Amino acid sequence: MMYALDKVKQQPIILGLILLYILPPIGMAWFVCRAVKMLYDQFAAKKALPTDLISIFLAMTVLASLGSILISGRFFDLLSTAMLIGYFGIYLFLLRRPEQLRLRQFAWITIWGGVYIFFSEKLLVLIPDDSLIGTAVSFMTGHFLFGYKGIPRLYGSTFNPNYACYLLILAVACLSVELLRAIQLKKKMTIFLSLMLMPLLDFAIYETGSRAGFVIMILLHLLFVYKLSKRLFVPAALFTVVGAKVLYNWMPRSSGTETSMAKRLEIWGNSWHIFQQNPFFGATNFGFLRVYSANNGSMIPHAHDLFLSILSSSGIFCALFFIAILLIGGYQLFKVQKISMNTKSNYSATLFLFALPTIILYGILDFTLSSPQVMIMVLILLSYWTRFTAQMNQMTRLHRTLSEALLQRRTLFRKRHAHEPATLQPAKDVSSR
């Protein structure tokens, strides 16, 4: 217990992450306070802003939000600008404080956070919500449902089943990497613990009722088998393909897939129309709901798609830059898998391989980044990725420089020996006449 308290004192971000799961509003406020302090220190000291791709993208979304407000005159949407500035400050804090939290610590907090989401659903549902105090407690603990009406689904302390599902997906990704590491290092206790937690997290994903989450969960397990043994991967993949119909029937809410997809297509079409109305700067994150309601008479808070959300909320320039980030990031992710093979950085590279694609995969059918709770977790992950790729690029440049210097020395040595005149050595053991 004392060891845990010492860790929290040395690395206070651990406390912020714990609060983000247990008391989400307080956890979010904790990160906002850190962001405000970081931005104040940034401008007070007149430090240069970072120039990595994520920082540039976040800065672009802030500028797009301001541009949209100036054009529309809707100054209430400055709340959207403030939120984006907050995200930028949080990312900046995480980027410049690597000592605050190691990657493996983040992974295990994410795993235990997923476990907490599952069990909190069973406990927090006991809180009566028919009184003001009960409602306030539900809100503070995150068991206050936003943006969903329908059959009961697990959401624990995350305000929405889809938000819970993505955090659980992230937990499965981290646990898969930890299990791979434990198998490689033959750590029996970690293997046993991981095999106990994995079915629980899988069942929690199923109980969220998310069809996208169910499919991503299967893909993560296939990726785990591939990383574990390529020989096992082929039959596992074939078994999955052959049993696709059975898996579809097992998928939660599979009977409503067509209806849900039709609704998604309608929302996507309307979101595209909002982009066409606001092509350069978008309608802002908060303005999207207002414009969608004015156009279609229904209260839809976001585009239910990551790409359309950026298009409709931040405009074409941010969307094109985001696509560029995806292309560059995809190439870097592929490259680091080769570079980091059999090195100390293999754990980090494997974790990014499991975790980063889930942002895009889940983003195809939903926009879970609309939740600050989810967004903060993603920003933490992206800050690790930014530092990791910067380190790998430095190592690559250093290796290239050393290789070029060595090649130049070899070439110079060969040229020098090639131009030296040949000398005749007198023969030994031969008497002169």
Coordinates of C-alpha atoms in Angstrom, one line a residue:
M1 CA 0.0 0.0 0.0
M2 CA 2.8 2.4 0.9
Y3 CA 4.6 1.5 -2.3
A4 CA 1.5 2.4 -4.3
L5 CA 1.2 5.7 -2.5
D6 CA 4.8 6.5 -3.2
K7 CA 4.3 5.7 -6.8
V8 CA 1.4 8.1 -7.0
K9 CA 3.4 10.9 -5.3
Q10 CA 6.3 10.3 -7.8
Q11 CA 4.0 10.0 -10.8
P12 CA 0.8 11.9 -10.1
I13 CA -0.6 11.2 -13.6
I14 CA -1.4 7.7 -12.2
L15 CA -3.9 9.4 -9.9
G16 CA -5.4 11.3 -12.8
L17 CA -5.9 8.0 -14.8
I18 CA -7.4 6.2 -11.8
L19 CA -9.8 9.1 -11.3
L20 CA -10.6 9.0 -15.0
Y21 CA -12.1 5.6 -14.5
I22 CA -13.5 5.8 -11.0
L23 CA -14.7 9.4 -10.9
P24 CA -14.6 10.5 -14.6
P25 CA -15.7 14.2 -14.1
I26 CA -13.0 14.7 -11.5
G27 CA -10.4 12.8 -13.6
M28 CA -11.2 15.0 -16.6
A29 CA -10.9 18.1 -14.5
W30 CA -7.5 16.9 -13.2
F31 CA -6.2 16.6 -16.8
V32 CA -7.7 20.0 -17.7
C33 CA -5.9 21.6 -14.8
R34 CA -2.7 20.1 -16.0
A35 CA -3.4 21.3 -19.5
V36 CA -4.0 24.9 -18.3
K37 CA -0.8 24.9 -16.3
M38 CA 1.2 23.5 -19.2
L39 CA -0.2 26.1 -21.7
Y40 CA 0.5 28.9 -19.2
D41 CA 4.1 27.7 -18.7
Q42 CA 4.4 27.3 -22.5
F43 CA 3.5 30.9 -23.3
A44 CA 5.0 32.5 -20.2
A45 CA 8.3 31.0 -21.0
K46 CA 7.8 31.7 -24.8
K47 CA 8.7 28.1 -25.7
A48 CA 8.3 27.0 -29.2
L49 CA 5.4 24.7 -29.9
P50 CA 6.1 21.2 -30.9
T51 CA 6.1 20.4 -34.6
D52 CA 5.0 16.8 -34.6
L53 CA 2.1 15.8 -36.8
I54 CA -0.4 15.4 -33.9
S55 CA 0.4 18.8 -32.4
I56 CA 0.0 20.4 -35.8
F57 CA -3.3 18.7 -36.4
L58 CA -4.7 19.7 -32.9
A59 CA -3.6 23.3 -33.6
M60 CA -5.3 23.2 -37.0
T61 CA -8.6 22.1 -35.4
V62 CA -8.4 25.0 -33.0
L63 CA -7.9 27.5 -35.9
A64 CA -10.7 25.8 -37.9
S65 CA -13.1 26.2 -34.9
L66 CA -12.2 29.9 -34.6
G67 CA -12.7 30.4 -38.3
S68 CA -16.1 28.7 -38.2
I69 CA -17.2 30.9 -35.3
L70 CA -16.1 34.1 -37.1
I71 CA -18.0 33.1 -40.2
S72 CA -21.2 32.0 -38.4
G73 CA -21.2 34.5 -35.5
R74 CA -22.2 31.7 -33.1
F75 CA -19.9 32.6 -30.2
F76 CA -21.5 29.9 -28.0
D77 CA -19.4 27.5 -30.1
L78 CA -16.3 29.0 -28.4
L79 CA -16.9 26.1 -25.9
S80 CA -15.8 23.8 -28.7
T81 CA -12.7 25.9 -29.2
A82 CA -12.0 25.8 -25.5
M83 CA -12.3 22.0 -25.5
L84 CA -9.9 21.7 -28.4
I85 CA -7.4 23.9 -26.7
G86 CA -7.8 21.8 -23.6
Y87 CA -7.0 18.6 -25.7
F88 CA -3.9 20.3 -27.1
G89 CA -2.7 21.3 -23.6
I90 CA -3.3 17.7 -22.3
Y91 CA -1.4 16.3 -25.3
L92 CA 1.4 18.8 -24.7
F93 CA 1.6 17.9 -21.0
L94 CA 1.9 14.2 -21.8
L95 CA 4.4 14.8 -24.6
R96 CA 6.8 16.8 -22.4
R97 CA 6.4 14.8 -19.3
P98 CA 7.5 11.3 -20.3
E99 CA 8.8 10.6 -16.8
Q100 CA 5.3 10.9 -15.4
L101 CA 4.1 7.5 -16.7
R102 CA 5.9 4.6 -18.4
L103 CA 4.2 2.8 -21.3
R104 CA 3.8 -0.5 -19.4
Q105 CA 2.2 1.4 -16.5
F106 CA -0.3 2.9 -18.9
A107 CA -1.0 -0.5 -20.3
W108 CA -1.8 -2.1 -17.0
I109 CA -3.9 0.9 -15.8
T110 CA -5.9 0.5 -19.1
I111 CA -6.3 -3.3 -18.4
W112 CA -7.5 -2.8 -14.8
G113 CA -9.6 0.1 -16.0
G114 CA -11.4 -2.3 -18.3
V115 CA -11.9 -4.8 -15.4
Y116 CA -13.3 -1.9 -13.4
I117 CA -15.8 -0.9 -16.1
F118 CA -17.2 -4.5 -16.0
F119 CA -17.6 -4.7 -12.3
S120 CA -18.7 -1.1 -11.8
E121 CA -21.7 -1.9 -14.0
K122 CA -22.8 -4.5 -11.4
L123 CA -22.2 -2.1 -8.5
L124 CA -23.3 1.3 -9.8
V125 CA -26.6 0.0 -11.1
L126 CA -27.6 -0.3 -7.4
I127 CA -27.5 3.5 -7.0
P128 CA -31.1 4.8 -7.0
D129 CA -31.5 7.4 -9.7
D130 CA -34.9 8.7 -8.6
S131 CA -33.5 11.4 -6.4
L132 CA -31.2 14.4 -6.9
I133 CA -28.5 12.9 -4.7
G134 CA -28.7 9.6 -6.6
T135 CA -28.5 11.3 -9.9
A136 CA -25.5 13.4 -8.8
V137 CA -23.7 10.3 -7.5
S138 CA -24.4 8.5 -10.8
F139 CA -23.0 11.4 -12.7
M140 CA -19.8 11.6 -10.6
T141 CA -19.2 7.9 -11.0
G142 CA -19.8 7.9 -14.7
H143 CA -22.9 5.7 -14.5
F144 CA -25.2 8.3 -16.1
L145 CA -26.3 7.4 -19.5
F146 CA -25.8 9.9 -22.4
G147 CA -26.8 9.6 -26.0
Y148 CA -28.4 6.2 -25.9
K149 CA -31.9 4.8 -25.6
G150 CA -32.7 1.2 -26.1
I151 CA -32.2 -2.2 -24.6
P152 CA -29.9 -2.3 -21.5
R153 CA -26.2 -2.5 -22.4
L154 CA -23.1 -2.4 -20.2
Y155 CA -21.4 1.0 -19.8
G156 CA -20.0 1.0 -16.3
S157 CA -18.4 4.3 -15.5
T158 CA -18.2 5.7 -19.1
F159 CA -21.6 7.3 -19.7
N160 CA -22.3 5.4 -22.9
P161 CA -22.0 1.7 -24.1
N162 CA -19.9 2.6 -27.1
Y163 CA -17.4 4.5 -25.1
A164 CA -17.2 1.6 -22.7
C165 CA -16.6 -0.8 -25.5
Y166 CA -13.7 1.2 -27.0
L167 CA -12.0 1.4 -23.6
L168 CA -12.5 -2.3 -23.2
I169 CA -11.1 -2.9 -26.7
L170 CA -8.0 -0.9 -25.7
A171 CA -7.7 -3.0 -22.6
V172 CA -7.8 -6.2 -24.7
A173 CA -5.1 -4.8 -27.0
C174 CA -2.9 -4.1 -24.0
L175 CA -3.5 -7.4 -22.3
S176 CA -2.7 -9.3 -25.5
V177 CA 0.7 -7.6 -25.7
E178 CA 1.3 -8.3 -22.0
L179 CA 0.4 -12.0 -22.5
L180 CA 2.8 -12.2 -25.5
R181 CA 5.5 -10.7 -23.4
A182 CA 4.8 -13.1 -20.5
I183 CA 4.9 -16.1 -22.8
Q184 CA 8.3 -15.0 -24.3
L185 CA 9.8 -14.4 -20.9
K186 CA 8.0 -17.5 -19.4
K187 CA 6.4 -15.5 -16.6
K188 CA 3.9 -18.0 -15.3
M189 CA 2.0 -15.7 -12.9
T190 CA 1.5 -13.1 -15.6
I191 CA 0.3 -15.8 -18.0
F192 CA -2.1 -17.1 -15.5
L193 CA -3.4 -13.6 -14.6
S194 CA -3.8 -12.7 -18.3
L195 CA -5.7 -15.9 -19.1
M196 CA -8.0 -15.1 -16.2
L197 CA -8.7 -11.5 -17.3
M198 CA -9.0 -12.0 -21.1
P199 CA -12.4 -13.9 -21.0
L200 CA -13.7 -11.3 -18.6
L201 CA -12.8 -8.4 -20.9
D202 CA -14.2 -10.3 -23.9
F203 CA -17.5 -10.9 -22.1
A204 CA -17.6 -7.2 -21.1
I205 CA -17.2 -6.2 -24.7
Y206 CA -20.1 -8.6 -25.6
E207 CA -22.3 -7.1 -22.9
T208 CA -21.8 -3.5 -24.3
G209 CA -23.8 -4.7 -27.3
S210 CA -21.4 -3.2 -29.7
R211 CA -21.2 -5.0 -33.1
A212 CA -18.1 -3.1 -34.1
G213 CA -16.4 -4.0 -30.8
F214 CA -17.2 -7.6 -31.3
V215 CA -15.6 -7.7 -34.7
I216 CA -12.5 -5.8 -33.5
M217 CA -12.2 -8.1 -30.6
I218 CA -12.0 -11.1 -32.9
L219 CA -9.4 -9.3 -35.1
L220 CA -7.3 -8.6 -32.1
H221 CA -7.3 -12.3 -31.1
L222 CA -6.3 -13.2 -34.6
L223 CA -3.5 -10.7 -34.5
F224 CA -2.4 -12.2 -31.1
V225 CA -2.3 -15.7 -32.7
Y226 CA -0.3 -14.4 -35.7
K227 CA 2.3 -12.8 -33.4
L228 CA 2.4 -15.9 -31.2
S229 CA 2.8 -18.4 -34.0
K230 CA 2.4 -18.0 -37.8
R231 CA 1.7 -21.7 -38.1
L232 CA -1.3 -21.5 -35.8
F233 CA -2.5 -18.3 -37.5
V234 CA -3.4 -20.0 -40.8
P235 CA -5.8 -22.6 -39.3
A236 CA -7.2 -20.0 -36.9
A237 CA -7.9 -17.5 -39.8
L238 CA -9.5 -20.3 -41.8
F239 CA -11.6 -21.4 -38.9
T240 CA -12.8 -17.8 -38.4
V241 CA -13.7 -17.5 -42.1
V242 CA -15.6 -20.8 -42.2
G243 CA -17.4 -20.0 -39.0
A244 CA -18.2 -16.4 -40.0
K245 CA -22.0 -17.1 -40.1
V246 CA -22.0 -18.7 -36.7
L247 CA -20.0 -15.7 -35.3
Y248 CA -22.4 -13.3 -36.9
N249 CA -25.3 -15.1 -35.1
W250 CA -23.4 -14.8 -31.9
M251 CA -22.7 -11.1 -32.4
P252 CA -24.7 -8.9 -30.0
R253 CA -27.8 -7.3 -31.5
S254 CA -27.1 -9.1 -34.9
S255 CA -30.8 -9.1 -35.7
G256 CA -30.8 -5.3 -35.8
T257 CA -27.7 -4.9 -38.0
E258 CA -29.6 -3.9 -41.2
T259 CA -31.7 -1.3 -39.4
S260 CA -28.7 0.1 -37.6
M261 CA -26.7 0.3 -40.8
A262 CA -29.6 2.1 -42.6
K263 CA -29.6 4.6 -39.8
R264 CA -25.9 5.0 -40.0
L265 CA -26.1 5.7 -43.7
E266 CA -28.7 8.3 -43.1
I267 CA -26.5 10.1 -40.5
W268 CA -23.5 9.9 -42.8
G269 CA -25.4 11.4 -45.7
N270 CA -26.7 14.3 -43.5
S271 CA -23.2 14.8 -42.0
W272 CA -21.8 15.0 -45.6
H273 CA -24.4 17.7 -46.3
I274 CA -23.2 19.6 -43.2
F275 CA -19.7 19.5 -44.5
Q276 CA -20.9 20.8 -47.9
Q277 CA -22.5 23.7 -46.0
N278 CA -19.3 24.4 -44.1
P279 CA -16.5 23.1 -46.3
F280 CA -13.5 25.1 -45.1
F281 CA -13.8 25.3 -41.3
G282 CA -16.7 22.9 -40.5
A283 CA -19.5 23.5 -38.1
T284 CA -17.4 22.9 -34.9
N285 CA -18.0 20.0 -32.5
F286 CA -20.7 21.8 -30.6
G287 CA -22.2 23.4 -33.7
F288 CA -22.7 20.0 -35.3
L289 CA -25.7 19.1 -33.1
R290 CA -27.3 22.5 -33.8
V291 CA -26.9 22.4 -37.6
Y292 CA -28.0 18.7 -37.8
S293 CA -31.1 19.5 -35.8
A294 CA -31.9 22.5 -37.9
N295 CA -31.4 20.5 -41.1
N296 CA -33.1 17.2 -40.2
G297 CA -35.1 17.8 -37.0
S298 CA -33.3 15.1 -35.0
M299 CA -30.8 15.4 -32.2
I300 CA -27.6 13.7 -33.4
P301 CA -24.5 14.9 -31.5
H302 CA -21.8 13.7 -34.0
A303 CA -21.4 12.0 -37.4
H304 CA -20.9 8.5 -36.0
D305 CA -17.8 8.2 -38.2
L306 CA -14.3 9.5 -37.5
F307 CA -13.6 10.9 -40.9
L308 CA -17.0 12.5 -41.4
S309 CA -16.8 14.0 -38.0
I310 CA -13.5 15.7 -38.8
L311 CA -14.9 16.9 -42.2
S312 CA -18.2 18.2 -40.8
S313 CA -16.7 19.7 -37.6
S314 CA -13.3 21.0 -38.8
G315 CA -13.4 21.2 -42.5
I316 CA -11.5 20.0 -45.5
F317 CA -8.0 21.1 -44.6
C318 CA -8.1 19.3 -41.2
A319 CA -9.5 16.2 -42.9
L320 CA -6.8 16.1 -45.6
F321 CA -4.1 16.6 -43.0
F322 CA -5.6 13.8 -40.9
I323 CA -5.5 11.5 -43.9
A324 CA -1.8 12.4 -44.4
I325 CA -1.2 11.5 -40.7
L326 CA -2.8 8.1 -41.3
L327 CA -0.7 7.4 -44.4
I328 CA 2.6 8.5 -42.7
G329 CA 1.6 6.8 -39.4
G330 CA 0.7 3.5 -41.3
Y331 CA 4.1 3.5 -43.0
Q332 CA 5.9 4.2 -39.7
L333 CA 4.0 1.5 -37.9
F334 CA 5.0 -1.0 -40.6
K335 CA 8.6 0.2 -40.6
V336 CA 9.1 0.0 -36.8
Q337 CA 7.9 -3.6 -36.7
K338 CA 11.0 -4.5 -38.7
I339 CA 13.4 -2.2 -37.0
S340 CA 12.4 -3.2 -33.5
M341 CA 12.3 -6.9 -34.1
N342 CA 14.3 -8.7 -31.3
T343 CA 15.2 -5.4 -29.6
K344 CA 14.2 -3.8 -26.3
S345 CA 11.7 -1.6 -28.2
N346 CA 9.8 -4.6 -29.5
Y347 CA 7.2 -4.3 -26.6
S348 CA 6.4 -0.7 -27.6
A349 CA 6.2 -1.5 -31.3
T350 CA 3.9 -4.5 -30.6
L351 CA 1.6 -2.4 -28.3
F352 CA 1.3 0.3 -31.0
L353 CA 0.5 -2.4 -33.6
F354 CA -2.4 -3.7 -31.4
A355 CA -3.7 -0.4 -30.1
L356 CA -3.4 2.3 -32.7
P357 CA -5.4 0.6 -35.5
T358 CA -8.4 0.2 -33.1
I359 CA -8.8 4.0 -33.2
I360 CA -9.5 3.9 -36.9
L361 CA -11.4 0.6 -37.0
Y362 CA -13.8 1.7 -34.3
G363 CA -13.9 5.1 -35.9
I364 CA -15.4 3.7 -39.1
L365 CA -18.8 3.1 -37.5
D366 CA -18.7 5.5 -34.5
F367 CA -17.0 8.6 -33.2
T368 CA -16.0 7.5 -29.6
L369 CA -13.5 10.4 -29.5
S370 CA -16.5 12.6 -28.8
S371 CA -16.1 11.4 -25.2
P372 CA -13.4 13.4 -23.3
Q373 CA -12.8 10.3 -21.2
V374 CA -11.9 8.3 -24.3
M375 CA -10.1 11.2 -26.0
I376 CA -7.7 11.6 -23.1
M377 CA -6.8 7.9 -23.2
V378 CA -6.1 8.2 -26.9
L379 CA -4.1 11.4 -26.5
I380 CA -1.9 9.5 -23.9
L381 CA -1.4 6.7 -26.4
L382 CA -0.5 9.1 -29.2
S383 CA 2.0 11.0 -27.1
Y384 CA 3.9 7.7 -26.5
W385 CA 3.7 7.0 -30.3
T386 CA 5.1 10.5 -31.1
R387 CA 8.1 10.1 -28.8
F388 CA 8.7 6.5 -29.9
T389 CA 8.7 7.4 -33.6
A390 CA 11.0 10.3 -32.9
Q391 CA 13.5 8.0 -31.1
M392 CA 13.3 5.4 -33.9
N393 CA 13.9 8.1 -36.5
Q394 CA 17.0 9.4 -34.6
M395 CA 18.3 5.8 -34.3
T396 CA 17.7 5.3 -38.1
R397 CA 19.5 8.6 -38.9
L398 CA 22.4 7.7 -36.6
H399 CA 22.7 4.3 -38.1
R400 CA 22.7 5.8 -41.6
T401 CA 25.3 8.4 -40.7
L402 CA 27.6 5.8 -39.2
S403 CA 27.1 3.5 -42.2
E404 CA 27.9 6.3 -44.6
A405 CA 31.0 7.3 -42.6
L406 CA 32.2 3.7 -42.6
L407 CA 31.6 3.4 -46.3
Q408 CA 33.6 6.6 -47.0
R409 CA 36.5 5.3 -44.9
R410 CA 36.6 2.0 -46.7
T411 CA 36.4 3.8 -50.1
L412 CA 39.2 6.1 -49.1
F413 CA 41.4 3.2 -47.9
R414 CA 40.9 1.3 -51.1
K415 CA 41.7 4.4 -53.2
R416 CA 44.9 5.1 -51.2
H417 CA 46.1 1.5 -51.6
A418 CA 45.2 1.5 -55.3
H419 CA 47.4 4.6 -56.0
E420 CA 50.5 3.5 -53.9
P421 CA 53.4 2.4 -56.2
A422 CA 54.3 -1.2 -56.1
T423 CA 57.7 -1.9 -54.5
L424 CA 60.1 -4.7 -55.4
Q425 CA 61.2 -6.8 -52.5
P426 CA 64.6 -8.5 -52.7
A427 CA 64.3 -12.2 -52.8
K428 CA 65.6 -14.0 -49.8
D429 CA 67.8 -17.1 -49.7
V430 CA 69.1 -16.3 -53.2
S431 CA 72.8 -15.7 -53.5
S432 CA 73.9 -12.9 -55.8
R433 CA 76.3 -13.6 -58.5

